[in-house]
Every structure is written in C-alpha cells, then in structure tokens.
Amino acid sequence: MQKAAWRIWMPAANSQECGALPVADSNPTLANALTVEAPRSALSSDGASTAQLELSARRRVALVEGSTPHMSSETRSLLRRRLRTVAVLLFIGFGSFLLWSLVRWKMTEHLQAEYRWVFFSHVAVTSLMGLAAWKLCAKCDLSLTKLRIGEAVVFGAPSILFITLTYHKLQYCAALDEGHAHVASFTAAWLLLIFTYAIFVPNTWKRAAWVIGAMALAPLVVMLVAYLTIDQFAALLRTDDFDDMPVEQAMMLALAAMTAIVGVHTINTLRHEAFVAKQLGQYRLKRLLGAGGMGEVYLAEHQMMKRPCAVKVIRPEKAGDPQVLARFEREVRATAKLSHWNSIDIYDYGRTPDGTFYYVMEFLPGHNLGELVREHGTLPASRILYLMRQVCDALAEAHSHGLVHRDIKPANIYCAYRGGVFDVSKLLDFGLAKPLTDTNDSGLTQEGSITGSPLFMSPEQAGSEEVDGRSDIYSLGAVMYFMATGKAPFEYASPLKVMIAHASEDPEPPRYLNGEIPSELEEVILRSLEKRPEDRFQTVAELREALDRVPVDTEWTARMAADWWNNYGCPQRKAMAAEAVELAAI
C-alpha cells in the first residue's frame, strides 16, 4: 500500500507563479510511487518589507475568504470552466450554422448585399467564441473581474448577433407576408441562450434575474423597433392572423425567464448545501490540497477566528476499517504531544456526525527542502547546518516521547516563514510515527510491509526490521546528502534497487559531487549513513553536537535568510504582493 506524504502549503494558481512546479523526492519515479504531493507557492521578495512578504505568502488565503461560496476561488474556477464550456459549445454551434449558410448561399445580388453585414457579424461572433474558449484556458487563474468580463463577452456577443438576426428575420418575413414560423425560430434561439446561462453560470438569483430579464426583453424590444421602423411588418401585425403574435411571444419569453431564474436559485441552493456539508465543526473547507492512501488535506478556515489552517480527513471509503482509523487517531495523538517550535502544530481534532475523523494543522507558507534544492541548487554548508540543527531539535523532542518518525525526507522538512522569521524548519507528517513501546500497535503500520520513502529510508526499514531513533538519524544523513549534492545517496529507477543499495552499497562521498562541502560536514553525513545502527550517531543530540562543531566561514543567520528570500525566493514577488494588497482591500 502506498504511503502519502502530506505537504501543508499554499496552492499556486498557475505554473508561471513562483514555485508552482510540484517537486517530490530526488527521483521522480520513486517519489511518485510512494508520495502524493499537492501544488504550492513560495514566499519571497525583491527587497520588500517583511509585512509585504507575509502578505504575499498569504495571498491565496485572501482569495478564499468570505462568508459565501460565490467569493471563493473554487467558485472562480468553476465559473471559468463553465464559461469555457459555453464558449466551446457556441463556437461549434455558430461555426456549424456558418458553414451551412455558406453551402446554401443562393440568394440574389440584392439580398446578398443586404445580408452581407449579418454574415460578417456571424463570422465575428464565431471567431470571438473561439478566442474566448482559448483565453479561458484550464491553467489560467483569472480574477473575478476578468471572469465577469468573459461572461459578458460569451453571452453578450451572441445576444448582439441574435438582435441583428431577429431584426433581419422580421424584415424578411414582412416582405414575404409570413411571420409565425420565422418569429418562432428567433425566439427559440433566445430561449436556448437563456437556459444556457441559467444552467452553466453559478450565480445568485437576483443577479441572474437582471441578466435573464435583459435577454428575455431583447427580442421584444427588437420587435417593437421593427414595428416602428418597418411599415410592412407593422401592417402584418395589424392583420387578424398576426395580431396576437407579440402577446404569445412575450408570454413564452416571460415563462422561460421565470423558469430559468427559479432554476438558478435551486441550483445555487443545492450548491450552497453541498458547500455547507463540507464543514467540519468550526472549520470551513476551502480547497483540496492533496490526497493519498490515508486521507485528504484541505485548506480550511476557522469560521470564528478566520484563521487559515490545513485539515486532514480520513477518506470516507476507509472509515469502516478499524485498523486504518486507529492508525489515523494514533497519528493525531502522537503529533499533538509535540510542542517544539520546529514541529508541525496540531490545533484540533474531532469527528463529524457521520463518523469522519479529522485533525487541524497549522498552514505553512514557504518551500520544502526538496523544492529549495530543485529550484535553487545545492545549499551552502552554513545553511544546511542552520536548517538541520532545528530539525534535530524537533526530532529530539519526538524521540524523547518515544516516537520514531520513519518518513524523514526533503518533502517532509519545510522551510517556512513563521513569526516574522525566515528559514524556520518545520518537521511534518508524523503519519508513520510509531511509539517505541506500543503494546497496542496490533499491526497498525502494516498497510504495506515497507513504510517510508525508498530514497531516504534506513537499511533496517528497507529490510522491514524493527527501527529506533537511529533510523531517523540515517534518514537525516540522506537528507543532508541531498541538500549538499542535489542527489539522494542512491538513485535507481526501481524502488527495490534503491532499498538494496541502502543495505549493501556505499554512497559516493559528497565532496566528489560538491567540493565546497567542508570535510567535517562530509564526515557527519557519512557517519549518519552507516549501514549498522551502532556505527551511526546514537542519538539526535549527538548529531546536533557534531553539526555544531562543523566549521564554516560565515554562520547562516536569520538576517541572511531574510536577505536570501528577498533576493532569490521568487522573481514575481512584487506582483504577488500587489495582488495580495488588492485582494485584501476587496
């Protein structure tokens, strides 16, 4: 069974934003085999103030704040998808009728000249629908204002074309002394547009009433204009056969408009009920961040405090499995015992009336170590020491509680911005944590015979042996190796080969790959990667002391971390900060 690695971060809107490319472990094949990771965005700047940086990091939270689902990014994404679908359908429809009209182009020269402006309007609207479908692309993260403009284009352009066609048809049918068939044909087009809007556009009924009402009135206004400007049409309506036609069309359009508005209200009510149903206690779920074999992680908000957080819930289909549920609860209890600044904070946990179990974690802006190395290359020795000392402190507390993490890897060590401080290490995901003395384990960690991530697991984990704190030390050594060289100690296409290598092969010395690494740091890394647990550092405290003794030219400090984030963290930082300021003002 695959083990998911949860990463708690802020979701990026598109692949062009800072850090929008998801990065797993060093080998993508192996990472994908055992890891499910959500998209994220990074915190950084180009000389901006700390307040701007924090605001920039929280920009996606501002997007989803609000008491109704209509202001959420989920609704914006839904509106974009629906508008694109409508644009594609209208493009296909208008294009088909355009081809049909070209095939049957057999009118006289006089009628061709009269119809030419209608024909070119048809071509323009068809092209505009194709352009709108392209602009509303799947990867585009458009603001609500831009989406409303897109809505006006997608429904406004066809409305203008229908007005043109309606007037032309009324003029044409008056010349032929006909009416009902032609009027019914243009009315059908308006009804199609009205119900398309009602079905596809998420809206409040009041706003929909204005738009749908305008669509329903448009053909009646055109008919009135035609009555006043086309003498033949006015004469036609005065005859006994056609004098009731305006009333019939008005009643039909009014009934369609009322039905559409009620439909919008019904759909919106159902959607709101589904939205409310996604609440867990005092926490409102905003968007899915990631999913895996154990459950799902959502961006959420406490409804009273308006505090962003991450909520992990068990999968509904797994709720009936007592072993999985017991393992899930054990993860909460194990992590909740930890209070160190460098461990992920657990705010709350509970159950919903339907039996869904969840717990609430802090929400972290920043990068994980895998992303730092992938996007910015190997880290200097001073920064490796700065970050890993914090991890050692967090892990020492876990070991003091008798907990072995068993899934330490770059994706589970977060380099966050917390409390006005940059480069705060956060140790995440104690989902595989196991008490050293747990007589009630009963095989709760045996969803798979192997637990952890192959690229960074210890030999004893690879051999499914009992592990202790020294297994975490090996994984820390593998992570430091990755930070210093940009590679995991062993990288093979097959997870099995990687696990065999951990148990039988010696890693290439880090200084062969990066000559700037101090020899003392290399010794610490290689000692941590010893095959036999008794040859490694015996406690995290010993590893911490060894890291303290590594000489560096300049110690990495919080100030240097802030300068790095300001200068290298994200080229789009200014645009991101401006967007966050604009959103906060809404």
XYZ file of N, CA, C and O in Angstrom, residues 111-199:
356
model
N -30.198 40.612 -52.234
C -30.269 40.027 -50.905
C -28.871 39.752 -50.347
O -28.661 39.836 -49.139
N -27.913 39.419 -51.233
C -26.542 39.215 -50.755
C -26.002 40.495 -50.143
O -25.397 40.483 -49.084
N -26.198 41.600 -50.789
C -25.718 42.869 -50.259
C -26.422 43.211 -48.961
O -25.822 43.724 -48.008
N -27.720 42.911 -48.894
C -28.488 43.205 -47.685
C -28.085 42.287 -46.523
O -28.107 42.687 -45.363
N -27.709 41.078 -46.847
C -27.408 40.090 -45.821
C -25.931 40.087 -45.422
O -25.558 39.496 -44.424
N -25.097 40.794 -46.234
C -23.659 40.699 -46.013
C -23.261 41.141 -44.613
O -22.409 40.522 -43.978
N -23.838 42.190 -44.085
C -23.460 42.682 -42.748
C -23.864 41.688 -41.661
O -23.186 41.529 -40.653
N -24.956 40.947 -41.883
C -25.341 39.893 -40.952
C -24.326 38.757 -41.010
O -23.930 38.193 -39.982
N -23.916 38.421 -42.234
C -22.944 37.338 -42.408
C -21.628 37.655 -41.698
O -21.081 36.820 -40.973
N -21.115 38.860 -41.878
C -19.849 39.210 -41.227
C -19.988 39.308 -39.706
O -19.043 39.030 -38.969
N -21.173 39.689 -39.233
C -21.410 39.660 -37.785
C -21.350 38.233 -37.267
O -20.794 37.956 -36.200
N -21.913 37.309 -38.055
C -21.873 35.890 -37.698
C -20.429 35.397 -37.637
O -20.035 34.693 -36.690
N -19.610 35.760 -38.612
C -18.196 35.370 -38.622
C -17.468 35.939 -37.413
O -16.680 35.252 -36.752
N -17.737 37.215 -37.099
C -17.058 37.860 -35.972
C -17.406 37.187 -34.648
O -16.522 36.930 -33.813
N -18.681 36.869 -34.430
C -19.089 36.247 -33.172
C -18.516 34.833 -33.060
O -18.061 34.412 -31.994
N -18.514 34.093 -34.160
C -17.924 32.749 -34.139
C -16.453 32.809 -33.768
O -15.962 32.035 -32.936
N -15.734 33.744 -34.369
C -14.305 33.907 -34.045
C -14.115 34.328 -32.600
O -13.193 33.865 -31.912
N -14.989 35.207 -32.118
C -14.882 35.678 -30.741
C -15.117 34.543 -29.748
O -14.458 34.469 -28.706
N -16.036 33.625 -30.056
C -16.268 32.480 -29.168
C -15.031 31.573 -29.121
O -14.670 31.054 -28.061
N -14.387 31.377 -30.272
C -13.160 30.591 -30.275
C -12.058 31.252 -29.474
O -11.327 30.582 -28.719
N -11.924 32.565 -29.591
C -10.914 33.295 -28.825
C -11.218 33.221 -27.328
O -10.300 33.036 -26.511
N -12.487 33.362 -26.956
C -12.865 33.290 -25.543
C -12.558 31.909 -24.965
O -12.064 31.792 -23.838
N -12.847 30.844 -25.731
C -12.546 29.491 -25.259
C -11.058 29.314 -25.040
O -10.624 28.658 -24.085
N -10.243 29.922 -25.893
C -8.780 29.831 -25.752
C -8.291 30.628 -24.536
O -7.431 30.172 -23.787
N -8.855 31.810 -24.341
C -8.433 32.649 -23.218
C -8.844 32.060 -21.865
O -8.154 32.269 -20.863
N -9.936 31.347 -21.832
C -10.404 30.728 -20.582
C -9.764 29.350 -20.430
O -10.433 28.359 -20.128
N -8.453 29.294 -20.587
C -7.742 28.021 -20.609
C -7.746 27.381 -19.222
O -7.968 28.038 -18.206
N -7.450 26.089 -19.198
C -7.517 25.331 -17.949
C -6.496 25.804 -16.933
O -6.703 25.688 -15.730
N -5.345 26.336 -17.391
C -4.283 26.734 -16.473
C -4.363 28.205 -16.086
O -3.525 28.689 -15.340
N -5.346 28.916 -16.621
C -5.453 30.351 -16.338
C -6.112 30.575 -14.982
O -7.166 30.012 -14.704
N -5.489 31.402 -14.147
C -6.091 31.786 -12.867
C -6.571 33.228 -13.019
O -5.800 34.162 -12.875
N -7.840 33.406 -13.346
C -8.386 34.718 -13.648
C -9.132 35.271 -12.443
O -9.786 34.526 -11.711
N -9.016 36.574 -12.262
C -9.734 37.231 -11.176
C -11.230 37.216 -11.470
O -11.673 36.973 -12.601
N -12.014 37.501 -10.425
C -13.465 37.529 -10.590
C -13.875 38.596 -11.596
O -14.797 38.387 -12.395
N -13.174 39.737 -11.590
C -13.492 40.809 -12.543
C -13.280 40.348 -13.979
O -14.122 40.572 -14.852
N -12.158 39.687 -14.234
C -11.877 39.205 -15.590
C -12.875 38.138 -16.013
O -13.266 38.067 -17.185
N -13.288 37.312 -15.059
C -14.266 36.282 -15.395
C -15.626 36.899 -15.718
O -16.332 36.414 -16.610
N -15.991 37.955 -15.012
C -17.259 38.621 -15.317
C -17.193 39.292 -16.690
O -18.187 39.343 -17.422
N -16.010 39.811 -17.038
C -15.841 40.360 -18.387
C -15.982 39.245 -19.420
O -16.629 39.412 -20.460
N -15.373 38.094 -19.119
C -15.514 36.950 -20.007
C -16.963 36.513 -20.144
O -17.429 36.154 -21.240
N -17.696 36.554 -19.043
C -19.121 36.205 -19.066
C -19.885 37.157 -19.974
O -20.748 36.739 -20.772
N -19.561 38.464 -19.872
C -20.237 39.460 -20.712
C -19.944 39.219 -22.190
O -20.823 39.384 -23.048
N -18.706 38.813 -22.496
C -18.344 38.554 -23.894
C -19.033 37.294 -24.409
O -19.624 37.286 -25.496
N -18.992 36.219 -23.618
C -19.537 34.934 -24.062
C -21.037 35.007 -24.287
O -21.567 34.380 -25.210
N -21.748 35.772 -23.460
C -23.199 35.865 -23.631
C -23.627 37.155 -24.319
O -24.702 37.207 -24.915
N -22.795 38.189 -24.237
C -23.154 39.463 -24.867
C -23.014 39.431 -26.375
O -23.896 39.932 -27.103
N -21.926 38.828 -26.875
C -21.726 38.775 -28.325
C -22.830 37.987 -29.030
O -23.385 38.460 -30.036
N -23.203 36.791 -28.543
C -24.339 36.096 -29.177
C -25.642 36.893 -29.091
O -26.464 36.843 -30.018
N -25.818 37.618 -27.976
C -27.037 38.427 -27.847
C -27.089 39.500 -28.925
O -28.150 39.734 -29.536
N -25.962 40.142 -29.174
C -25.926 41.168 -30.228
C -26.200 40.545 -31.590
O -26.930 41.100 -32.418
N -25.622 39.361 -31.838
C -25.877 38.674 -33.103
C -27.351 38.298 -33.230
O -27.950 38.455 -34.301
N -27.940 37.806 -32.135
C -29.347 37.434 -32.187
C -30.237 38.655 -32.421
O -31.271 38.562 -33.097
N -29.862 39.792 -31.854
C -30.620 41.023 -32.103
C -30.567 41.365 -33.588
O -31.582 41.710 -34.218
N -29.366 41.243 -34.166
C -29.209 41.528 -35.594
C -30.027 40.572 -36.445
O -30.750 40.985 -37.374
N -29.932 39.278 -36.133
C -30.660 38.277 -36.895
C -32.171 38.422 -36.713
O -32.945 38.223 -37.652
N -32.595 38.761 -35.489
C -34.021 38.928 -35.225
C -34.600 40.056 -36.077
O -35.649 39.900 -36.726
N -33.915 41.186 -36.103
C -34.397 42.320 -36.899
C -34.428 41.956 -38.382
O -35.384 42.268 -39.097
N -33.382 41.272 -38.844
C -33.322 40.888 -40.245
C -34.444 39.907 -40.594
O -35.079 40.025 -41.655
N -34.709 38.934 -39.727
C -35.768 37.964 -39.993
C -37.139 38.629 -40.010
O -38.004 38.278 -40.820
N -37.356 39.580 -39.084
C -38.635 40.285 -39.087
C -38.814 41.082 -40.379
O -39.907 41.132 -40.953
N -37.721 41.675 -40.824
C -37.773 42.418 -42.074
C -38.041 41.487 -43.253
O -38.830 41.790 -44.150
N -37.413 40.340 -43.225
C -37.551 39.366 -44.312
C -38.950 38.750 -44.341
O -39.562 38.605 -45.398
N -39.475 38.381 -43.125
C -40.796 37.753 -43.092
C -41.894 38.746 -43.451
O -42.935 38.376 -44.005
N -41.674 40.034 -43.149
C -42.658 41.040 -43.529
C -42.741 41.164 -45.047
O -43.814 41.336 -45.623
N -41.586 41.039 -45.708
C -41.573 41.128 -47.166
C -42.285 39.952 -47.803
O -42.852 40.053 -48.888
N -42.296 38.794 -47.100
C -42.941 37.589 -47.624
C -44.349 37.388 -47.076
O -44.976 36.365 -47.357
N -44.824 38.345 -46.253
C -46.139 38.236 -45.606
C -46.245 36.961 -44.773
O -47.272 36.277 -44.748
N -45.144 36.575 -44.125
C -45.130 35.440 -43.222
C -44.683 35.923 -41.858
O -44.151 37.007 -41.722
N -44.877 35.088 -40.850
C -44.472 35.582 -39.555
C -44.227 34.541 -38.516
O -43.163 34.479 -37.933
N -45.204 33.719 -38.218
C -45.123 32.832 -37.063
C -43.901 31.927 -37.118
O -43.190 31.775 -36.130
N -43.638 31.323 -38.248
C -42.516 30.386 -38.352
C -41.198 31.095 -38.115
O -40.325 30.602 -37.392
N -41.039 32.274 -38.720
C -39.781 32.998 -38.568
C -39.622 33.554 -37.158
O -38.546 33.514 -36.580
N -40.695 34.085 -36.586
C -40.621 34.613 -35.224
C -40.323 33.489 -34.238
O -39.532 33.639 -33.305
N -40.956 32.322 -34.434
C -40.704 31.182 -33.551
C -39.249 30.741 -33.619
O -38.660 30.340 -32.603
N -38.623 30.846 -34.797
C -37.229 30.414 -34.936
C -36.287 31.318 -34.165
O -35.378 30.845 -33.478
N -36.507 32.643 -34.246
C -35.597 33.516 -33.488
C -35.906 33.464 -31.998
O -35.021 33.625 -31.155
N -37.152 33.202 -31.599
C -37.475 33.056 -30.187
C -36.773 31.832 -29.597
O -36.284 31.860 -28.461
N -36.720 30.762 -30.374
C -36.043 29.550 -29.911
C -34.579 29.824 -29.620
O -34.001 29.295 -28.653
N -33.938 30.647 -30.442
C -32.533 30.978 -30.209
C -32.356 31.715 -28.889
O -31.426 31.438 -28.117
N -33.265 32.641 -28.593
C -33.184 33.365 -27.321
C -33.442 32.445 -26.130
O -32.784 32.567 -25.087
N -34.388 31.526 -26.280
C -34.658 30.580 -25.193
C -33.430 29.716 -24.921
O -33.099 29.423 -23.765
N -32.746 29.290 -25.973
C -31.534 28.492 -25.810
C -30.471 29.268 -25.043
O -29.828 28.726 -24.135
N -30.305 30.559 -25.376
C -29.310 31.376 -24.688
C -29.678 31.578 -23.221
O -28.815 31.530 -22.332
N -30.963 31.785 -22.952
C -31.422 31.997 -21.566
C -31.149 30.774 -20.704
O -30.596 30.873 -19.604
N -31.520 29.602 -21.192
C -31.343 28.394 -20.385
C -29.871 27.973 -20.305
O -29.461 27.379 -19.310
N -29.100 28.293 -21.318
C -27.654 28.040 -21.239
C -27.034 28.855 -20.119
O -26.215 28.356 -19.334
N -27.433 30.111 -20.027
C -26.924 30.966 -18.949
C -27.351 30.433 -17.588
O -26.542 30.356 -16.651
N -28.612 30.040 -17.477
C -29.115 29.569 -16.188
C -28.417 28.296 -15.731
O -28.133 28.117 -14.545
N -28.122 27.407 -16.662
C -27.536 26.116 -16.315
C -26.045 26.228 -16.011
O -25.546 25.627 -15.055
